[in-house]
Tab-separated table of C-alpha atoms in Angstrom:
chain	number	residue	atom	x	y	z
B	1	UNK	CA	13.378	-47.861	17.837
B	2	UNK	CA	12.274	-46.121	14.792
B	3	UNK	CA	15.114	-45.314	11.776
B	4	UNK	CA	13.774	-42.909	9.222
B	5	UNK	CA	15.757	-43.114	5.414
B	6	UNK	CA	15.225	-41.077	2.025
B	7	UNK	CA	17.336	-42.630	-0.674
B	8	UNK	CA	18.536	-39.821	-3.334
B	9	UNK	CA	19.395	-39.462	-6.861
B	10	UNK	CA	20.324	-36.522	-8.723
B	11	UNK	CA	17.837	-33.584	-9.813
B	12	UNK	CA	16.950	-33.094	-13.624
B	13	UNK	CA	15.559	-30.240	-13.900
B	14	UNK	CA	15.262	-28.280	-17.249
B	15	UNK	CA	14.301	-24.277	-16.658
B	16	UNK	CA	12.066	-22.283	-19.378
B	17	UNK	CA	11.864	-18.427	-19.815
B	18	UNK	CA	8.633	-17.510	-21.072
B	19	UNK	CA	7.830	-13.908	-21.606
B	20	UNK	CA	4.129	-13.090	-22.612
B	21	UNK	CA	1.556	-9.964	-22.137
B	22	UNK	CA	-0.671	-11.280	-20.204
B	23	UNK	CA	-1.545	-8.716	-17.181
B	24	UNK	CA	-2.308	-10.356	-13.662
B	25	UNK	CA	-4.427	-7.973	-11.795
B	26	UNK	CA	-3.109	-9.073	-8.314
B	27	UNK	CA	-0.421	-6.449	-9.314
B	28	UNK	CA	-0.445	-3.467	-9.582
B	29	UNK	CA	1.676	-0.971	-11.074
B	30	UNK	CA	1.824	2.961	-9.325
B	31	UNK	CA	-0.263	3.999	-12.585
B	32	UNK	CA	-3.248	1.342	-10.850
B	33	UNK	CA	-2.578	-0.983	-14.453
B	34	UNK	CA	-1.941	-4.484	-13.887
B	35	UNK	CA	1.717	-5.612	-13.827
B	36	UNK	CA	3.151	-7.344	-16.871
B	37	UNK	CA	3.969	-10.998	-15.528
B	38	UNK	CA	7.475	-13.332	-17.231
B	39	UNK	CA	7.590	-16.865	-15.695
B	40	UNK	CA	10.322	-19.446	-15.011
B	41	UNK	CA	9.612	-22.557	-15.045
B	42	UNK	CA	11.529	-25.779	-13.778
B	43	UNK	CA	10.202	-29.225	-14.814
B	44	UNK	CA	11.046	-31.431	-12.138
B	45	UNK	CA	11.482	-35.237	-13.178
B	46	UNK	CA	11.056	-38.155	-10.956
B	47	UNK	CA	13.643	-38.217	-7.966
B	48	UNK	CA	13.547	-39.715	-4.287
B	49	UNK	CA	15.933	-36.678	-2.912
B	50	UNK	CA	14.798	-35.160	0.069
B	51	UNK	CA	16.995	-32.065	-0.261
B	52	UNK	CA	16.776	-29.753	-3.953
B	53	UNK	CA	17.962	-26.618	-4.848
B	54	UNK	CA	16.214	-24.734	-7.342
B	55	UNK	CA	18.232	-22.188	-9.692
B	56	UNK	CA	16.348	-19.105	-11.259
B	57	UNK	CA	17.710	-15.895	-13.194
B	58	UNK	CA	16.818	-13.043	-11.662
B	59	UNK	CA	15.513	-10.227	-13.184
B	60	UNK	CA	16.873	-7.564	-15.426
B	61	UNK	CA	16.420	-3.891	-13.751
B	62	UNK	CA	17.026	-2.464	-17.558
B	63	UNK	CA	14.041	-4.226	-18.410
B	64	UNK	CA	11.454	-2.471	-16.327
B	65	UNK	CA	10.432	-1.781	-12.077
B	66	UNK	CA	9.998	-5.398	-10.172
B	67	UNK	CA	6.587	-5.037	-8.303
B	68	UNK	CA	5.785	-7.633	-7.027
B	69	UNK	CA	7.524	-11.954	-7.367
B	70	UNK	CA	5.156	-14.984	-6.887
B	71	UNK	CA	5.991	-18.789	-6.688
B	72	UNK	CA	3.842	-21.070	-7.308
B	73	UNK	CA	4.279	-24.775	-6.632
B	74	UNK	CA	2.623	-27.992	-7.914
B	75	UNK	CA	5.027	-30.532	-6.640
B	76	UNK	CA	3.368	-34.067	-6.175
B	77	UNK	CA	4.521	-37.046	-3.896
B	78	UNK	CA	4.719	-40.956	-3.997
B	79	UNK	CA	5.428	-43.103	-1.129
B	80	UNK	CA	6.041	-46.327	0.059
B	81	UNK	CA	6.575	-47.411	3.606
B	82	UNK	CA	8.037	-50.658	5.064
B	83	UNK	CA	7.425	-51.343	8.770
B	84	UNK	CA	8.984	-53.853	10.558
B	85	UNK	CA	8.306	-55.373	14.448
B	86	UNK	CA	11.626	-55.842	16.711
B	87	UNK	CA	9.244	-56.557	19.192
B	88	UNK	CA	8.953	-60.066	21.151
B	89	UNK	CA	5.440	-60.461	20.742
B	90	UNK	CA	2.894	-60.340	17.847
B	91	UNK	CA	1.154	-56.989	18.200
B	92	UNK	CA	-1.588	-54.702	16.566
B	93	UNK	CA	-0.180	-51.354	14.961
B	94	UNK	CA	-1.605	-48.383	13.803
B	95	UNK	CA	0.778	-45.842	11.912
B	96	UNK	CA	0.631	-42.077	10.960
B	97	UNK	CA	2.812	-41.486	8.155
B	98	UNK	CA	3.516	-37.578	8.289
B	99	UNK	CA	5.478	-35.433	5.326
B	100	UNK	CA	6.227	-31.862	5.061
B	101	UNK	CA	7.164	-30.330	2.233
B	102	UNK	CA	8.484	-26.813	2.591
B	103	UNK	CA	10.088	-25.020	-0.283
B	104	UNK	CA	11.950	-21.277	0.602
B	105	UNK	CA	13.711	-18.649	-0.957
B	106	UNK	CA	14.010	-15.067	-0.641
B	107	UNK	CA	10.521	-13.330	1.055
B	108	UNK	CA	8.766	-16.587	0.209
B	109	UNK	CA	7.907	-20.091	2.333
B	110	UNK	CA	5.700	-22.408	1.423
B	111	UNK	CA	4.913	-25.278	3.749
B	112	UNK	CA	2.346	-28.173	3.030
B	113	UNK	CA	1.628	-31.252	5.806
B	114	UNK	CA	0.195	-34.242	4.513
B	115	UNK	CA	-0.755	-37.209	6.632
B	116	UNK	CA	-2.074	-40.794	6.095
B	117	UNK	CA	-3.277	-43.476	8.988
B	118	UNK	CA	-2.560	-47.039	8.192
B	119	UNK	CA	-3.850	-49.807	10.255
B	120	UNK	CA	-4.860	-51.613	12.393
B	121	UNK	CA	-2.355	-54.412	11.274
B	122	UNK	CA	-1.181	-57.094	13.257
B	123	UNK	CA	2.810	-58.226	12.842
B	124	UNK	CA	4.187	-61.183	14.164
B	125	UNK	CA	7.123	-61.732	16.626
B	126	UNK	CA	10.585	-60.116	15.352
B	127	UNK	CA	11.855	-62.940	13.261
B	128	UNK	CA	8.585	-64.996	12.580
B	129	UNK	CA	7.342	-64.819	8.796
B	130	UNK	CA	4.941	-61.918	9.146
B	131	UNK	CA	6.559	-59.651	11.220
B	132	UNK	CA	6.908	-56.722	8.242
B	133	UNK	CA	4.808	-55.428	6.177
B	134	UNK	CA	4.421	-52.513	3.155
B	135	UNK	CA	2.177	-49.505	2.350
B	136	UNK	CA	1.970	-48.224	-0.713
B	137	UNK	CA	2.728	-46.920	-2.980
B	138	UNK	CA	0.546	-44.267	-1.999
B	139	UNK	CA	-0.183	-40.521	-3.891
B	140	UNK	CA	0.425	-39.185	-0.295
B	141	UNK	CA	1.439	-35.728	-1.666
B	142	UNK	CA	-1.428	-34.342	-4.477
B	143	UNK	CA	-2.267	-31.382	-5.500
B	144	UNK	CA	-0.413	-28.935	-3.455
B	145	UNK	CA	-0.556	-25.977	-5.889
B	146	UNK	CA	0.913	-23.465	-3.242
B	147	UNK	CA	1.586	-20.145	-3.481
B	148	UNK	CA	3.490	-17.731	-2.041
B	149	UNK	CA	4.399	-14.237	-3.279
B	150	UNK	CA	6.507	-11.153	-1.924
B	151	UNK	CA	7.179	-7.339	-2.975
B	152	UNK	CA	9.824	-6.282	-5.063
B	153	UNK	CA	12.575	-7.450	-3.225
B	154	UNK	CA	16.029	-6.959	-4.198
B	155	UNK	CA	17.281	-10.116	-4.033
B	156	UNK	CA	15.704	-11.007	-7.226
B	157	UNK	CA	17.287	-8.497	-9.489
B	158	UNK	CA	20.057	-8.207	-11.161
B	159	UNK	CA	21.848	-10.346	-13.937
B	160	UNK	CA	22.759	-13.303	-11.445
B	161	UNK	CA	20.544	-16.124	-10.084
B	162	UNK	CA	18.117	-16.444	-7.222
B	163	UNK	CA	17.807	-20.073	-5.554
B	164	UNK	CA	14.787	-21.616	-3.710
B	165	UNK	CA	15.840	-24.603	-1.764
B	166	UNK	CA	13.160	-27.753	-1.299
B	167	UNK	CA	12.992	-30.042	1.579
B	168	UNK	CA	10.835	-32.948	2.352
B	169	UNK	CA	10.940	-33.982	6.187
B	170	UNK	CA	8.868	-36.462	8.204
B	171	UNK	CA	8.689	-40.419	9.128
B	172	UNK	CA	6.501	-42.934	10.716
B	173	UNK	CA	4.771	-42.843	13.937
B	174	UNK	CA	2.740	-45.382	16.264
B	175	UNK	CA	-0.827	-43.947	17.382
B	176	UNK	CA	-1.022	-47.512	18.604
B	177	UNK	CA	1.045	-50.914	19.476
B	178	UNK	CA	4.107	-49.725	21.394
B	179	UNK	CA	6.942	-48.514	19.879
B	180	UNK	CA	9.032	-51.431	19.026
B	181	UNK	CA	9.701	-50.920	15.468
B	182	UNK	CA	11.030	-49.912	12.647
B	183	UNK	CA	10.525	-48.039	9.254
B	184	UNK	CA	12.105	-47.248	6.265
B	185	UNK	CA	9.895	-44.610	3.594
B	186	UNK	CA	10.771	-44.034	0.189
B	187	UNK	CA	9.566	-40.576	-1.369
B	188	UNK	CA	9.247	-40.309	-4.966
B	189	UNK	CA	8.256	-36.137	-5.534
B	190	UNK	CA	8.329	-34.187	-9.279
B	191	UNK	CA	6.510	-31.439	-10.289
B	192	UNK	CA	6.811	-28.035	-11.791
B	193	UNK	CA	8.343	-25.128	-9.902
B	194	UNK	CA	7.040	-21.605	-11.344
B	195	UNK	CA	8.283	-18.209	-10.467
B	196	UNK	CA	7.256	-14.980	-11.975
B	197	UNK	CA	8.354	-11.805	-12.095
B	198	UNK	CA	5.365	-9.034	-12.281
B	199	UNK	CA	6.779	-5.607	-13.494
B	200	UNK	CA	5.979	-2.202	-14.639
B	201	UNK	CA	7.446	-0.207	-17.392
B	202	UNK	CA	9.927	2.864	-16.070
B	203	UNK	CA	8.315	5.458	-17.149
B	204	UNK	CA	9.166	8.823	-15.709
B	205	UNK	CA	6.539	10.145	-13.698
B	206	UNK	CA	7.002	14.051	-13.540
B	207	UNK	CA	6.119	16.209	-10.537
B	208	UNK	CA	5.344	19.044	-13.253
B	209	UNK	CA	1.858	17.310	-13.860
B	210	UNK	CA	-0.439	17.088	-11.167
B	211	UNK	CA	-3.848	17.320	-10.445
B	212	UNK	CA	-4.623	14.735	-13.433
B	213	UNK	CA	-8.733	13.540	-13.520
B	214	UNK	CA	-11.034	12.220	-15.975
B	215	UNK	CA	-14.788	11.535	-16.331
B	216	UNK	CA	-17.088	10.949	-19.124
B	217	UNK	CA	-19.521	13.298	-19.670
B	218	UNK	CA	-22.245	13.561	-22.854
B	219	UNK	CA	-20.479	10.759	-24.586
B	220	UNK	CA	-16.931	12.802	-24.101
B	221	UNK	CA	-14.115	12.056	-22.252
B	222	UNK	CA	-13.026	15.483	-20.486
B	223	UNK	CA	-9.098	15.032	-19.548
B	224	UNK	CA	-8.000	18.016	-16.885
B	225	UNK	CA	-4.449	18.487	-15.113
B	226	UNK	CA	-2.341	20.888	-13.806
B	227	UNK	CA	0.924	21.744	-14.843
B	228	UNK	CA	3.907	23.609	-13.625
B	229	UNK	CA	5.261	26.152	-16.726
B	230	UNK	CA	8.918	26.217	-15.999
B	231	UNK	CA	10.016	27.070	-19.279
B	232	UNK	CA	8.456	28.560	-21.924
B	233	UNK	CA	7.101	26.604	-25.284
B	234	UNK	CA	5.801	23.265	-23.425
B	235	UNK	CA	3.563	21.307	-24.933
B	236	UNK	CA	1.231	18.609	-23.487
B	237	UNK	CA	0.588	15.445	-25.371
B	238	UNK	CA	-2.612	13.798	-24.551
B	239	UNK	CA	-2.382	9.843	-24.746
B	240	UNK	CA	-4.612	7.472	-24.840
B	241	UNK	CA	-4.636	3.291	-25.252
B	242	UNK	CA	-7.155	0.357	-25.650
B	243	UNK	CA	-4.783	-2.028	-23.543
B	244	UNK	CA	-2.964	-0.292	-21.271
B	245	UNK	CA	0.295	-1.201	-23.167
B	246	UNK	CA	0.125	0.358	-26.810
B	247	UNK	CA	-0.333	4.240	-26.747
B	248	UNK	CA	-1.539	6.477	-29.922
B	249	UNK	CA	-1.726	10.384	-29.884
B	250	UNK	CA	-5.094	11.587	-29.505
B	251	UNK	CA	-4.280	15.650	-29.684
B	252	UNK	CA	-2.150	18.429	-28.406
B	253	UNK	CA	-2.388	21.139	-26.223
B	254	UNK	CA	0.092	24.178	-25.891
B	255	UNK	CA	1.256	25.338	-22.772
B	256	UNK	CA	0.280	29.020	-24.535
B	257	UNK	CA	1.187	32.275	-22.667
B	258	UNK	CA	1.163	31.187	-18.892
B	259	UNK	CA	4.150	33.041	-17.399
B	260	UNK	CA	6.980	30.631	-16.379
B	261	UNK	CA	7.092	29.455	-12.573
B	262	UNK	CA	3.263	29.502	-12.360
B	263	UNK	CA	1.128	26.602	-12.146
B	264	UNK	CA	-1.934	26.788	-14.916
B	265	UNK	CA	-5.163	24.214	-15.470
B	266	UNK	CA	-5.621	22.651	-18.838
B	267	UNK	CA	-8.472	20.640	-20.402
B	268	UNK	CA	-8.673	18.111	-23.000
B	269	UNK	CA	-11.888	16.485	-25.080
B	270	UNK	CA	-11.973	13.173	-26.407
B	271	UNK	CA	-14.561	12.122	-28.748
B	272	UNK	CA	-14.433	8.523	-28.537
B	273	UNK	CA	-14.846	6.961	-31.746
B	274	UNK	CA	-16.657	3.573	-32.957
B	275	UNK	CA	-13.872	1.820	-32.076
B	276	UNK	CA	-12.989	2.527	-28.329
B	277	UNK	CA	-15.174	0.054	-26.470
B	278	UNK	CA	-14.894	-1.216	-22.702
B	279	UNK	CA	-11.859	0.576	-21.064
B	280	UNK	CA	-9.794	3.151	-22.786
B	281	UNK	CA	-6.743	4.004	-20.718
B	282	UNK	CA	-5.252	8.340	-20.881
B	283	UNK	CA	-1.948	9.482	-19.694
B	284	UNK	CA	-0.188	13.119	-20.300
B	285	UNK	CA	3.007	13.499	-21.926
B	286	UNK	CA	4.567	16.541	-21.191
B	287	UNK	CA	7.648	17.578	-23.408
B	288	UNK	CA	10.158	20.687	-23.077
B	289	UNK	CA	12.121	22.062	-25.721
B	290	UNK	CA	14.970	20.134	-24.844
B	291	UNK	CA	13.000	17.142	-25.707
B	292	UNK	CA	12.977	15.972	-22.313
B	293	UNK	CA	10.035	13.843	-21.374
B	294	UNK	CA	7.598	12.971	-18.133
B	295	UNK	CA	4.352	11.331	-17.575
B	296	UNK	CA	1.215	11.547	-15.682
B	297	UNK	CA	-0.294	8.680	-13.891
B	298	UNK	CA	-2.497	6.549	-16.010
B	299	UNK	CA	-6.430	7.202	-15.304
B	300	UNK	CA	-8.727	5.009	-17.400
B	301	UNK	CA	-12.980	5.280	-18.313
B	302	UNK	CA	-15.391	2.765	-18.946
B	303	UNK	CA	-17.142	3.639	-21.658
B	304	UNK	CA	-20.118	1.409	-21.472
B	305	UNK	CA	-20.931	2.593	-17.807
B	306	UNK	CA	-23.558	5.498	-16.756
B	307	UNK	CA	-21.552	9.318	-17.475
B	308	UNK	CA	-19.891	9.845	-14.098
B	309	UNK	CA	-20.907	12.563	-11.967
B	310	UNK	CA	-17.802	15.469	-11.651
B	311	UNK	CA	-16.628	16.039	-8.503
B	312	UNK	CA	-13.565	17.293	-6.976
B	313	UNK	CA	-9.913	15.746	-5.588
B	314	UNK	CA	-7.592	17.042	-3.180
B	315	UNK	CA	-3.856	17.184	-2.897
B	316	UNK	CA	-1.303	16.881	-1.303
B	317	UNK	CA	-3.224	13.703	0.031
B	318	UNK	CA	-2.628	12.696	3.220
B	319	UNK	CA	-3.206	16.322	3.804
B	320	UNK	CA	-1.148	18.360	6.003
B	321	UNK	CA	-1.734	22.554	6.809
B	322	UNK	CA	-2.789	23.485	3.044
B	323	UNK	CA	-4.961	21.489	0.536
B	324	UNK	CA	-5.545	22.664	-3.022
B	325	UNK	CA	-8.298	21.517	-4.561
B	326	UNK	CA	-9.656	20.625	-7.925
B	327	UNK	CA	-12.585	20.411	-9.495
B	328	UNK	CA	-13.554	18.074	-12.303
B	329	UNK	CA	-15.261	20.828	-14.197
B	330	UNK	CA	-14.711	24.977	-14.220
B	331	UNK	CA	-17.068	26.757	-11.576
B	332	UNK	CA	-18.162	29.739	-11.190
B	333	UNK	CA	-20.285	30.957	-7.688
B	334	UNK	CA	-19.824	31.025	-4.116
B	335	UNK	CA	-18.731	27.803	-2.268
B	336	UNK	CA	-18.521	26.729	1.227
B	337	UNK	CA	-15.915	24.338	1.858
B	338	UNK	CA	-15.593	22.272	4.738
B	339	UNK	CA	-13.401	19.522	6.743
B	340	UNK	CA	-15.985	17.067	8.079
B	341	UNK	CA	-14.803	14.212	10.719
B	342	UNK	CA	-16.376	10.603	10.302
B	343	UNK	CA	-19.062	11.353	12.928
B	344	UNK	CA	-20.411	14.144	10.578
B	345	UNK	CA	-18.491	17.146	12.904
B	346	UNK	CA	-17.361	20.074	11.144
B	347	UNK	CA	-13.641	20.709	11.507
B	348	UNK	CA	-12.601	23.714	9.284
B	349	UNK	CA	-14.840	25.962	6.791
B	350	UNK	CA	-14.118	28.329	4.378
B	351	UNK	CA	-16.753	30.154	2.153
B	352	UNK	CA	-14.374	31.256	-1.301
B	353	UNK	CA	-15.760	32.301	-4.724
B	354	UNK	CA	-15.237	30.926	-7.802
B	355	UNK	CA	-15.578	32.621	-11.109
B	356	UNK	CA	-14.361	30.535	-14.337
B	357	UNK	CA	-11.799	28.101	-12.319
B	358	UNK	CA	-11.693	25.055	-10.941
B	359	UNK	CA	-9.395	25.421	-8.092
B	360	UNK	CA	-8.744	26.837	-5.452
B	361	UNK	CA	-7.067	26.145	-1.317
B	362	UNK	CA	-8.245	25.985	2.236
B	363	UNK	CA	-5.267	27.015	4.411
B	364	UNK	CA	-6.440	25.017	7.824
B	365	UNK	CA	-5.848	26.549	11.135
B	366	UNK	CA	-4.061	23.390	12.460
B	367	UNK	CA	-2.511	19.900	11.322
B	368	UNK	CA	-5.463	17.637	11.930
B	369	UNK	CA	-5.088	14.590	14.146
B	370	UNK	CA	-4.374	11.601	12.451
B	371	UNK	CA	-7.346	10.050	11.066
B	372	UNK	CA	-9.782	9.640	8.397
B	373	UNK	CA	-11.640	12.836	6.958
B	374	UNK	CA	-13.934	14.351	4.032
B	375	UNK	CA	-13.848	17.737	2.042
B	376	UNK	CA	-17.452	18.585	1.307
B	377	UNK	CA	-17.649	21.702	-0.960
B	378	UNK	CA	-21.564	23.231	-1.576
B	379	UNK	CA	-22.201	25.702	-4.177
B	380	UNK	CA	-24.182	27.509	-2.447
B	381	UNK	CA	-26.701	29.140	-4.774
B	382	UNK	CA	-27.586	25.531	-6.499
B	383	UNK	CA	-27.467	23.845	-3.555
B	384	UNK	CA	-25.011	21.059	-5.402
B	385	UNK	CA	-22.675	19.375	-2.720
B	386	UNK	CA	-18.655	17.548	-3.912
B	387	UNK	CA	-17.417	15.001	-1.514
B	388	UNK	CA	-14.121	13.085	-1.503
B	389	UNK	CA	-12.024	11.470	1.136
B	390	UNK	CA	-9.175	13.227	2.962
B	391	UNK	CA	-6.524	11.033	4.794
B	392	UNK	CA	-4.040	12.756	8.062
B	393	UNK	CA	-1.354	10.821	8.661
């Protein structure tokens, strides 16, 4: 006969909001920069429950895009057991002592086992002096530091709370000596419950800017990108950061003459000065004259690594009947272009001629099956070959 109590006192908890900078680079934003990361944190003080709820606020859409929500969980564990014989003879135990602690909430479980042999020990006859005896206390539970993480899901946001629940589950078992017995285990847990919120700034990302690369090149930072001239008297902003965060002006450039409803290429040079070091981050800002405001995508340059070879990008990627495709520098010549399987088999190719652009299409004859692809494009009189990846979904 086994019986199996947790004796429970109330939870004092006391929760922190702590809101810092500090980017975690296990996620990611759409621009590819690391998430901004705000933690909760619940101190847990000693307590011998075996049921807790947790209470966290959730987070504030106004504030920003939720990415990506991680727990983390450093809850610790005391125990002591008392065992008793009911048998009528004196016998030799040995005991597993098994725990689980499992703490869930929306997206996220966590689940530790812990386990701990004690014996052999011989008890006496039920009644004689002798027939009980105690284990521990014992640090049974140590250093758990779980994790467990989830996307963006929408049970964290809003101006409410979010709750986690906690449960400790388990008892006493014979791996030896009968089972005439009985237990009783008393659980002392606290720890430090942590939850943080990774997200990204909402930014407007406009469809009017595509086609947005960068490479360093002669110790300059060339900055190219198409944009769609819907109105007349746009006029690009070309921004640039240190940290990803705080963004300065680095120059200007027109949308000039292009005639509205076209789609035209523009370039941008950055002369990096003394003080850009390591990684220095670029996006476009594109403004109308009714002030209204979009971004590009963030692309970022190391500026203590070898100059980086142009090449060429395609899009829409995953591809479909038409690619356009760009060019990290303006070309002028004949070029073949081809759609080239994995197994080196040539799918589609196009010869076209260049002269002072850097784009151009390849209408394909069919979708292509589903799979993973390259475009390799060879100017033919210099014998210089472009290759990047093409996905069909």
């Amino acid at each position: 006969m086994k019986n199996l109590y947790f004796r429970g006192i109330l939870l004092l908890a006391c929760i922190h909001l702590i809101s810092h900078s500090s980017l975690y680079a296990q996620c990611l934003c759409s621009s590819g920069l690391p998430a901004t990361a705000v933690d909760q944190t619940i101190s847990i003080s000693p307590t011998t429950a075996s049921t807790l709820t947790f209470t966290f606020q959730q987070f504030n859409p106004a504030i920003g895009n939720l990415s990506c929500v991680s727990l983390h969980d450093t809850i610790t564990g005391n125990s002591v057991t008392g065992v008793g014989n009911t048998g009528p003879d004196s016998t030799a135990f040995l005991f597993q002592l098994t725990l689980t602690n499992k703490v869930s909430g929306p997206g996220i479980t966590i689940t530790h086992v812990y386990n701990s042999i004690h014996g052999y020990d011989t008890l006496a006859p039920y009644g004689q002096p002798g027939d009980t005896i105690t284990y521990g206390p014992e640090n049974i539970i140590t250093n758990p530091n779980g994790v467990g993480s989830t996307g963006g899901n929408a049970a964290y946001l809003g101006l409410g709370t979010v709750n986690f629940t906690y449960a400790i589950n388990g008892g006493l078992i014979t791996l030896d000596g009968g089972s005439n017995y009985n237990s009783s285990i008393t659980t002392v847990i606290g720890g430090i419950m942590r939850l943080t919120y990774y997200w990204c700034p909402a930014v407007a990302l406009g469809s009017a800017i595509t086609g947005f690369s960068i490479f360093k090149k002669n110790g300059t930072i060339s900055l190219q990108w198409l944009g769609t001239n819907d109105q007349n008297d746009i006029v690009y902003e070309i921004e640039y950061s240190r940290d990803g965060e705080s963004w300065q002006t680095a120059g200007t450039v027109p949308a000039g003459s292009a005639p509205t409803g076209t789609v035209a290429q523009y370039q941008y040079q950055y002369n990096p000065s003394k003080t850009d070091v390591g990684q220095v981050y670029f996006r476009i800002k594109r403004i109308d004259p009714e002030g209204n405001i979009v971004y590009s995508v963030v692309k970022e340059v190391n500026l203590q690594q070898e100059d980086q070879r142009p090449g060429i990008q395609i899009y829409p990627n995953p591809v479909d009947r038409k690619m356009m495709i760009q060019f990290d520098e303006l070309q002028t010549g004949n070029f073949s272009l081809e759609l080239v399987s994995t197994t080196g088999q040539v799918i589609e190719r196009k010869e076209v001629q260049l002269t002072g652009t850097g784009i151009t299409s390849m209408d394909l004859s069919r979708k292509p099956a589903s799979g993973i692809y390259f475009l390799r494009a060879v100017d033919l009189a210099h014998n210089r070959q472009f290759l990047t990846k093409v996905i069909a979904n």
